[in-house]
Short mmCIF file of C-alpha atoms and ligand atoms in Angstrom, two decimals:
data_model
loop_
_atom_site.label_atom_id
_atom_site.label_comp_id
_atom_site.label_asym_id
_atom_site.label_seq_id
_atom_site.Cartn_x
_atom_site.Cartn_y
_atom_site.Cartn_z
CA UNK J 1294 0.00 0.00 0.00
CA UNK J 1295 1.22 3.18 -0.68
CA UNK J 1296 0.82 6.04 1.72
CA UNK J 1297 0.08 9.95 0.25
CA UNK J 1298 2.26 11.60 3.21
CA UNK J 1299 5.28 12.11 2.51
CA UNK J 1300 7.34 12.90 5.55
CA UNK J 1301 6.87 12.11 9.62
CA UNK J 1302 7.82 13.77 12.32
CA UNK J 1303 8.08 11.88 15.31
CA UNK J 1304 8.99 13.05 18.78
CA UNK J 1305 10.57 11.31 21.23
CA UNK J 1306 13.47 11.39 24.14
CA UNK J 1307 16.62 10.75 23.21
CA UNK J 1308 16.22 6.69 23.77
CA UNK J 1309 14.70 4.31 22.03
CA UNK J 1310 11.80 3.91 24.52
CA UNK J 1311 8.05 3.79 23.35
CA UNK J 1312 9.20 5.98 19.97
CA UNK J 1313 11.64 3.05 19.20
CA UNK J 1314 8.86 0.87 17.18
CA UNK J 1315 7.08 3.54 15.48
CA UNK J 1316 10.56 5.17 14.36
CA UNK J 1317 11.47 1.85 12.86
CA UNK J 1318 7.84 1.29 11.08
CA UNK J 1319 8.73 4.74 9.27
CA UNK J 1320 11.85 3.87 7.93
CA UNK J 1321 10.94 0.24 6.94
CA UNK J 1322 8.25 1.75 4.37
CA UNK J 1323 10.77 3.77 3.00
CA UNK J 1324 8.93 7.51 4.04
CA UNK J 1325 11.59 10.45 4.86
CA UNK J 1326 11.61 10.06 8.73
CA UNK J 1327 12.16 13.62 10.92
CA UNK J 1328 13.08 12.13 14.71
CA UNK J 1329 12.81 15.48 16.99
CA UNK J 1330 14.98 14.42 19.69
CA UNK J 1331 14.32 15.90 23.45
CA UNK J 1332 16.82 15.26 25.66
CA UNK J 1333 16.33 15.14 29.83
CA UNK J 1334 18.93 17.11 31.79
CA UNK J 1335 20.50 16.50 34.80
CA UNK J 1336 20.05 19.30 37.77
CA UNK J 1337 21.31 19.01 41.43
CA UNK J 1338 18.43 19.32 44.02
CA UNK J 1339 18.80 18.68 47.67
CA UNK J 1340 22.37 17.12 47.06
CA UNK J 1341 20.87 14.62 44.41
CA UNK J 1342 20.90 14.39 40.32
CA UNK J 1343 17.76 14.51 39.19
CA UNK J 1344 17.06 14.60 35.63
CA UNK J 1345 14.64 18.11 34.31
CA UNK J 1346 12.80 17.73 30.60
CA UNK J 1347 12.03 21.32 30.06
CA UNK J 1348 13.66 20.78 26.30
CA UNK J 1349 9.94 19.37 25.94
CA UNK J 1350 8.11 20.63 28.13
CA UNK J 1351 9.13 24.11 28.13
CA UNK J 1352 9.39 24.06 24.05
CA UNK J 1353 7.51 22.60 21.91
CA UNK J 1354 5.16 20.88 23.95
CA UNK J 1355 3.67 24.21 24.88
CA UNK J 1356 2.51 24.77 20.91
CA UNK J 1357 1.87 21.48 20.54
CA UNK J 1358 -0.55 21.18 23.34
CA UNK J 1359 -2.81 24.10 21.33
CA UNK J 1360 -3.13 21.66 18.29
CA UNK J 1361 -3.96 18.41 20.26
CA UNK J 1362 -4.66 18.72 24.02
CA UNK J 1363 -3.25 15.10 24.52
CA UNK J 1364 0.11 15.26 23.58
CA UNK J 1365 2.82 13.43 24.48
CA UNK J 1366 6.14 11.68 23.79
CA UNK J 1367 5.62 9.94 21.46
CA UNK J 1368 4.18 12.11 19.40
CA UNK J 1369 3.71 11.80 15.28
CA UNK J 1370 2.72 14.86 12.69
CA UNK J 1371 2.33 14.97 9.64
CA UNK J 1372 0.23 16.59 6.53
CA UNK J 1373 -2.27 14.47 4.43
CA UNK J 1374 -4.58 15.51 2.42
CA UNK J 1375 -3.13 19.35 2.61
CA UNK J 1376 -4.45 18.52 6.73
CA UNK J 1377 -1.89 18.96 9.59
CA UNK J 1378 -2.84 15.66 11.77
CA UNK J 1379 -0.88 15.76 15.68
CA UNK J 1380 -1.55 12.08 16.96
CA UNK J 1381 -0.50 10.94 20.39
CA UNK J 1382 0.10 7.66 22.28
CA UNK J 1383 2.85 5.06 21.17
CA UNK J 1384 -0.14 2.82 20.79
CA UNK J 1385 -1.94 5.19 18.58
CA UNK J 1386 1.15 6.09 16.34
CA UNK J 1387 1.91 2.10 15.91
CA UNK J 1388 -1.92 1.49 14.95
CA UNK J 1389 -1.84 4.24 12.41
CA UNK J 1390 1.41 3.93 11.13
CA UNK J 1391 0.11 0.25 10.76
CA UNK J 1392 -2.96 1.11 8.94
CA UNK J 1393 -1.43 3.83 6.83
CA UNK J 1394 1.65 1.94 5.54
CA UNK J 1395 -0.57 -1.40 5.41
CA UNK J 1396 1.34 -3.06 8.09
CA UNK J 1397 -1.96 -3.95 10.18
CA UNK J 1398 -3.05 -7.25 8.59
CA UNK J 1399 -4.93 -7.79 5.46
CA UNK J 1400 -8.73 -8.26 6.40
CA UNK J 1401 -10.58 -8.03 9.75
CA UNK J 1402 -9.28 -10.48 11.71
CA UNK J 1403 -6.03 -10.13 10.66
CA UNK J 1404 -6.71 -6.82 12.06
CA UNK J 1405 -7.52 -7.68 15.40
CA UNK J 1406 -5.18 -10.27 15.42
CA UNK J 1407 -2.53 -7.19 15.21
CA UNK J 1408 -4.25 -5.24 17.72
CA UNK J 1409 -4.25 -8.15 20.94
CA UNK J 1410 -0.92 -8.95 19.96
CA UNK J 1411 0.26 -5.34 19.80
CA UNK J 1412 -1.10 -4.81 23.49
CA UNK J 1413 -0.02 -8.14 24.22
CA UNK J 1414 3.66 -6.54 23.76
CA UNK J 1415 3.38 -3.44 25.42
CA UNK J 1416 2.16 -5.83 28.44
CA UNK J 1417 5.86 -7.80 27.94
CA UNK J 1418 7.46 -4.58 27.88
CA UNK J 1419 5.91 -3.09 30.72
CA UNK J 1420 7.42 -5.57 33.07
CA UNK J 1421 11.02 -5.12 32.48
CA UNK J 1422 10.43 -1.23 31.95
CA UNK J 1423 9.14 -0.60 35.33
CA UNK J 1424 12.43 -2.82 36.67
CA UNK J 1425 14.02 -0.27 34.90
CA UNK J 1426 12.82 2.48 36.44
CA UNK J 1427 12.88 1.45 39.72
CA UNK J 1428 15.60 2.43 42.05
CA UNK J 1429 16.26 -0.11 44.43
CA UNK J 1430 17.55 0.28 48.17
CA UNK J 1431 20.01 -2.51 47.92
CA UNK J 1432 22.19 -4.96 45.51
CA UNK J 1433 20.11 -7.78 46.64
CA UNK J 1434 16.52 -5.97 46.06
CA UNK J 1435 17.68 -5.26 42.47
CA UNK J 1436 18.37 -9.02 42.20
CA UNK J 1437 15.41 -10.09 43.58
CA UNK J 1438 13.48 -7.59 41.08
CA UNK J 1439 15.18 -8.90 39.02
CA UNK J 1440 14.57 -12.64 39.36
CA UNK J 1441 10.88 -11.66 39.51
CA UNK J 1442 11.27 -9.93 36.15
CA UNK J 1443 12.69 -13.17 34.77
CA UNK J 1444 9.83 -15.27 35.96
CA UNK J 1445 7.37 -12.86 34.79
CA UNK J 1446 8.23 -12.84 31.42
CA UNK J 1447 10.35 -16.05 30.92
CA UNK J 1448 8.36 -18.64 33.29
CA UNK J 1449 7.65 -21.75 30.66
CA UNK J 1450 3.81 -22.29 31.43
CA UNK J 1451 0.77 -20.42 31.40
CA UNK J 1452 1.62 -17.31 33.32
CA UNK J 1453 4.86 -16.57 31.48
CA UNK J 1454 4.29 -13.82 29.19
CA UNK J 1455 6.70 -15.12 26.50
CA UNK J 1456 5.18 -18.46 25.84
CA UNK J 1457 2.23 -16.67 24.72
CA UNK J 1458 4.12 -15.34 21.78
CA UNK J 1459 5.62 -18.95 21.39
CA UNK J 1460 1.98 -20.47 21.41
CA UNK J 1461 1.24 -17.88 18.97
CA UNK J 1462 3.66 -18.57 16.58
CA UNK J 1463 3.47 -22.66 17.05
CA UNK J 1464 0.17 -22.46 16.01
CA UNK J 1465 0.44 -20.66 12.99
CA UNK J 1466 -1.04 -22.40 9.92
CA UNK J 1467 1.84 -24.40 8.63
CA UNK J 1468 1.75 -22.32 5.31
CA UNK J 1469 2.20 -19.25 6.47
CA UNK J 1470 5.69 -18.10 7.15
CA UNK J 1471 6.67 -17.65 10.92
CA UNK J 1472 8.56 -15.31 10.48
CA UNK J 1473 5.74 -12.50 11.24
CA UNK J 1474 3.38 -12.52 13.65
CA UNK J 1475 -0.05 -11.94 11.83
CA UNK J 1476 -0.40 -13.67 8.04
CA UNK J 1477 2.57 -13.50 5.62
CA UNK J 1478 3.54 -9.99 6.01
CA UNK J 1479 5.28 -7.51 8.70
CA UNK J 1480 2.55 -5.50 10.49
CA UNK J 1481 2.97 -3.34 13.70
CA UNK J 1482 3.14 -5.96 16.50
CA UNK J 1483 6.31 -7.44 14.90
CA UNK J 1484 8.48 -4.52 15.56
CA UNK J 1485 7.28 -3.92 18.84
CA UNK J 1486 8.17 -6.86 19.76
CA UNK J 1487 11.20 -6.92 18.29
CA UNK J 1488 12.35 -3.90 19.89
CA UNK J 1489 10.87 -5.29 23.69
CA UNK J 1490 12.76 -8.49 23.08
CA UNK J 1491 16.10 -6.36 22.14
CA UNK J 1492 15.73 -5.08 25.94
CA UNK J 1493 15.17 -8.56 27.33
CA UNK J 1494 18.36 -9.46 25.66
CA UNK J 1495 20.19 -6.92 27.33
CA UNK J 1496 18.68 -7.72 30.71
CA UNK J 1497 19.24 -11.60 30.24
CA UNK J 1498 22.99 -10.88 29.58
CA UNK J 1499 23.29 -8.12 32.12
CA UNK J 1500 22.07 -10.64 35.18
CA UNK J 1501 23.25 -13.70 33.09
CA UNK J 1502 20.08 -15.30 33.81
CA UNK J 1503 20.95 -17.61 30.73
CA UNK J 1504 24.31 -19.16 31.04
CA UNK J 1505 26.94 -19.41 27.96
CA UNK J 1506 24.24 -17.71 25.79
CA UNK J 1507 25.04 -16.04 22.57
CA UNK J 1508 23.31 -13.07 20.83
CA UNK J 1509 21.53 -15.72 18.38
CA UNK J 1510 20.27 -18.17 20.65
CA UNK J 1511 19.96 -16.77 24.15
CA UNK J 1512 16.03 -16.74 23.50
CA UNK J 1513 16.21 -20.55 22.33
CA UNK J 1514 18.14 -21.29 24.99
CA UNK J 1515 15.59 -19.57 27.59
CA UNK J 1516 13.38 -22.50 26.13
CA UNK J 1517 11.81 -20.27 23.41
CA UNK J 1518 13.00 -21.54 19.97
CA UNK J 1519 10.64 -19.72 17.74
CA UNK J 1520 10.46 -16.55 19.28
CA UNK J 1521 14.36 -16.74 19.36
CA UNK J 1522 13.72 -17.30 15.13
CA UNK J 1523 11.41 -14.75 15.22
CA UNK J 1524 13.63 -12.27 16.51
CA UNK J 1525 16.64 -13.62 14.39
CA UNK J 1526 14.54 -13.21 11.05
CA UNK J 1527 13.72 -9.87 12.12
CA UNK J 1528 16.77 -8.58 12.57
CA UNK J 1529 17.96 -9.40 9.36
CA UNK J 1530 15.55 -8.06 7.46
CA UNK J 1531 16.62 -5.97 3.93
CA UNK J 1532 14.39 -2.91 4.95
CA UNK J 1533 14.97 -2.82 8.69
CA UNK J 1534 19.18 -2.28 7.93
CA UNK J 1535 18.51 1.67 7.46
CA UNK J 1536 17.04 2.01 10.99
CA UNK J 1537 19.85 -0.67 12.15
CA UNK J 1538 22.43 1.33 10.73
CA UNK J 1539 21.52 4.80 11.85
CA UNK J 1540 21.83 6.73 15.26
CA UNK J 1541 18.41 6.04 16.28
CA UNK J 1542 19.49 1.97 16.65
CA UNK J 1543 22.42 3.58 19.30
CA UNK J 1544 20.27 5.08 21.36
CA UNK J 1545 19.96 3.65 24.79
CA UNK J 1546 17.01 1.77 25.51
CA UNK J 1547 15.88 3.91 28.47
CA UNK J 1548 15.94 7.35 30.13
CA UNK J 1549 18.85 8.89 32.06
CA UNK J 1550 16.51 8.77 35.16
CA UNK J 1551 16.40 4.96 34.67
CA UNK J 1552 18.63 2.83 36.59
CA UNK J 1553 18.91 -0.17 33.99
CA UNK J 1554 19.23 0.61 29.85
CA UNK J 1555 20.36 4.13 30.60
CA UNK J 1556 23.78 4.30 30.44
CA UNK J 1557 25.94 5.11 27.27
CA UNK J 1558 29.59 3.52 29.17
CA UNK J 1559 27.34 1.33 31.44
CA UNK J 1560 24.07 -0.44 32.18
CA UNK J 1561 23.08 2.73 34.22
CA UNK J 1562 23.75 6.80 32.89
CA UNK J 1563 26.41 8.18 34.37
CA UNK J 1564 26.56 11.93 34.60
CA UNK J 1565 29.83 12.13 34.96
CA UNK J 1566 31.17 10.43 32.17
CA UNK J 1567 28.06 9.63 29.96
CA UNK J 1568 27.10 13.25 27.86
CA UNK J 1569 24.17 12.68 25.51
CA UNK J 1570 25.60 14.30 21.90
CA UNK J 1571 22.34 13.75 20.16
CA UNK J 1572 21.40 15.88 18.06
CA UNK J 1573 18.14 17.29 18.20
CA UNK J 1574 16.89 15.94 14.95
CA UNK J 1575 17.96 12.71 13.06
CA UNK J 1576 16.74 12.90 9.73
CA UNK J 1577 16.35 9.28 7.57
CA UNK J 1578 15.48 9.67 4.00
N1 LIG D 849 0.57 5.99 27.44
C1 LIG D 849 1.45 6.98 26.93
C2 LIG D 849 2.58 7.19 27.90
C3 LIG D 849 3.41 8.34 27.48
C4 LIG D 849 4.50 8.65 28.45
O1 LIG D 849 4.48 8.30 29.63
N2 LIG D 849 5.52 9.32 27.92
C5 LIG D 849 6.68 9.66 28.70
C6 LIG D 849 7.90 9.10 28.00
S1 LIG D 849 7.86 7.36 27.89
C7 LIG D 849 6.88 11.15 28.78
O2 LIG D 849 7.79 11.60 29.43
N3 LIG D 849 6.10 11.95 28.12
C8 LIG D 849 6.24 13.39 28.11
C9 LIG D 849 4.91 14.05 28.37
O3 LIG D 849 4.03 13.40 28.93
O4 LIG D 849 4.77 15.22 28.03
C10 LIG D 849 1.99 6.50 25.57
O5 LIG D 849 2.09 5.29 25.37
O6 LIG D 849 2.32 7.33 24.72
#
């Protein structure tokens, strides 16, 4: 399907975060991609860093916020039909991206096939990203969090959150490829789960929770074999190189206020040696 805008602006931290799968939808079809990058600062208050976003808040958010009362990071504008459209939501932007660059399935149950399996990642995500976030009193806290995390997503029965995708793709009609999630063809869950998986992998490394694993089969050999294709496939796609390639791929997973997927030298940002040199757009033709 071919899509009448020609350009995106998408806004976004400086991390890959919840702008990470839209970004890469973008650039797969092949549609000139403006990333706005805000960036949070760090400030001393009562003897502590914490990290200030005025770059958005204090900037373009304010005139943004006149045009759609919403907004948010991410955001997504563009024109079609000669019509200025400000969306909201990383949800929203995935499921319109989707639909607009025919990436949502082919008919209607394809359709809501892409939509459970689209929230269905966001709930995978939202495990490890609250770990993330969290700042723990002690060593041993983060561990435990940590093993919790694991079993969350990882445990091999019904509760684990990572057989469902394995299920999912087991059960796929045996002539359609598995390498996507819904039908034959790429649609929007694939690349959000994608980019969640890409921060399991660095967790699973970082609290070697999978012993003597390798970047192509630490999923298999956390008992998953077909998501562990899945992701392999995926990352080797033609179209997906460009965002691979580019800045936007670098970026670390999570914000500087976060204490795991922060860091540029380390697992957590360090404002002392860590500076954040992106710049405040990345354009991808
Ligand atoms: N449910 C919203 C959550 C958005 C959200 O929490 N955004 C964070 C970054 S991940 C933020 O700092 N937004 C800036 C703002 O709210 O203005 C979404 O998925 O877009």
């Amino acid at each position: 399907m071919s899509s009448k805008i020609n350009k995106f602006i998408l806004g976004y931290w400086s991390t890959k975060g919840l702008g990470s799968a839209s970004r890469q939808m973008i650039i797969y079809a092949g549609i000139p991609l403006v990333a706005k990058i805000y960036k949070v600062l760090p400030k001393e208050e009562n003897g502590e860093i914490i990290y200030e976003g005025s770059s958005w808040h204090d900037n373009d958010k304010i005139n943004l916020k006149n045009k759609n009362s919403l907004i948010n990071l991410p955001y997504l504008q563009f024109i079609k039909d000669n019509k200025e459209f400000v969306i909201s939501h990383s949800n929203t932007c995935l499921t319109f991206l989707g639909k607009e660059l025919g990436m949502f399935g082919e008919n209607m149950h394809e359709e809501l096939e892409c939509e459970q399996l689209l929230q269905e990642s966001v709930d995978l995500r939202n495990i490890v990203t609250k770990f993330a976030y969290t700042h723990f009193q002690s060593e041993e806290d983060e561990l435990q969090a940590a093993k919790e995390v694991f079993t969350s997503a990882f445990e091999n029965s019904n509760s684990g959150k990572l057989q469902k995708f394995e299920h999912w793709l087991n059960a796929k009609d045996d002539n359609l490829v598995k390498t996507f999630l819904v039908g034959n063809n790429i649609s929007a869950p694939d690349f959000n789960l994608f980019d969640t998986l890409d921060l399991y992998k660095k967790f699973l490394f970082h609290y070697n929770f999978i012993k003597d694993a390798k970047d192509e089969n630490i999923f298999e050999l956390a008992g998953f074999p077909l998501v562990s294709d899945f992701f392999n496939n995926f990352i080797q796609l033609p179209k997906l190189q460009k965002y691979l390639n580019s800045e936007l791929y670098k970026l670390p997973f999570t914000n500087k206020g976060a204490k795991f997927g922060s860091g540029k030298s380390g697992i957590t940002w360090d404002p002392v040696i860590d500076n954040d040199t992106t710049p405040e757009e990345i354009i991808i033709e």
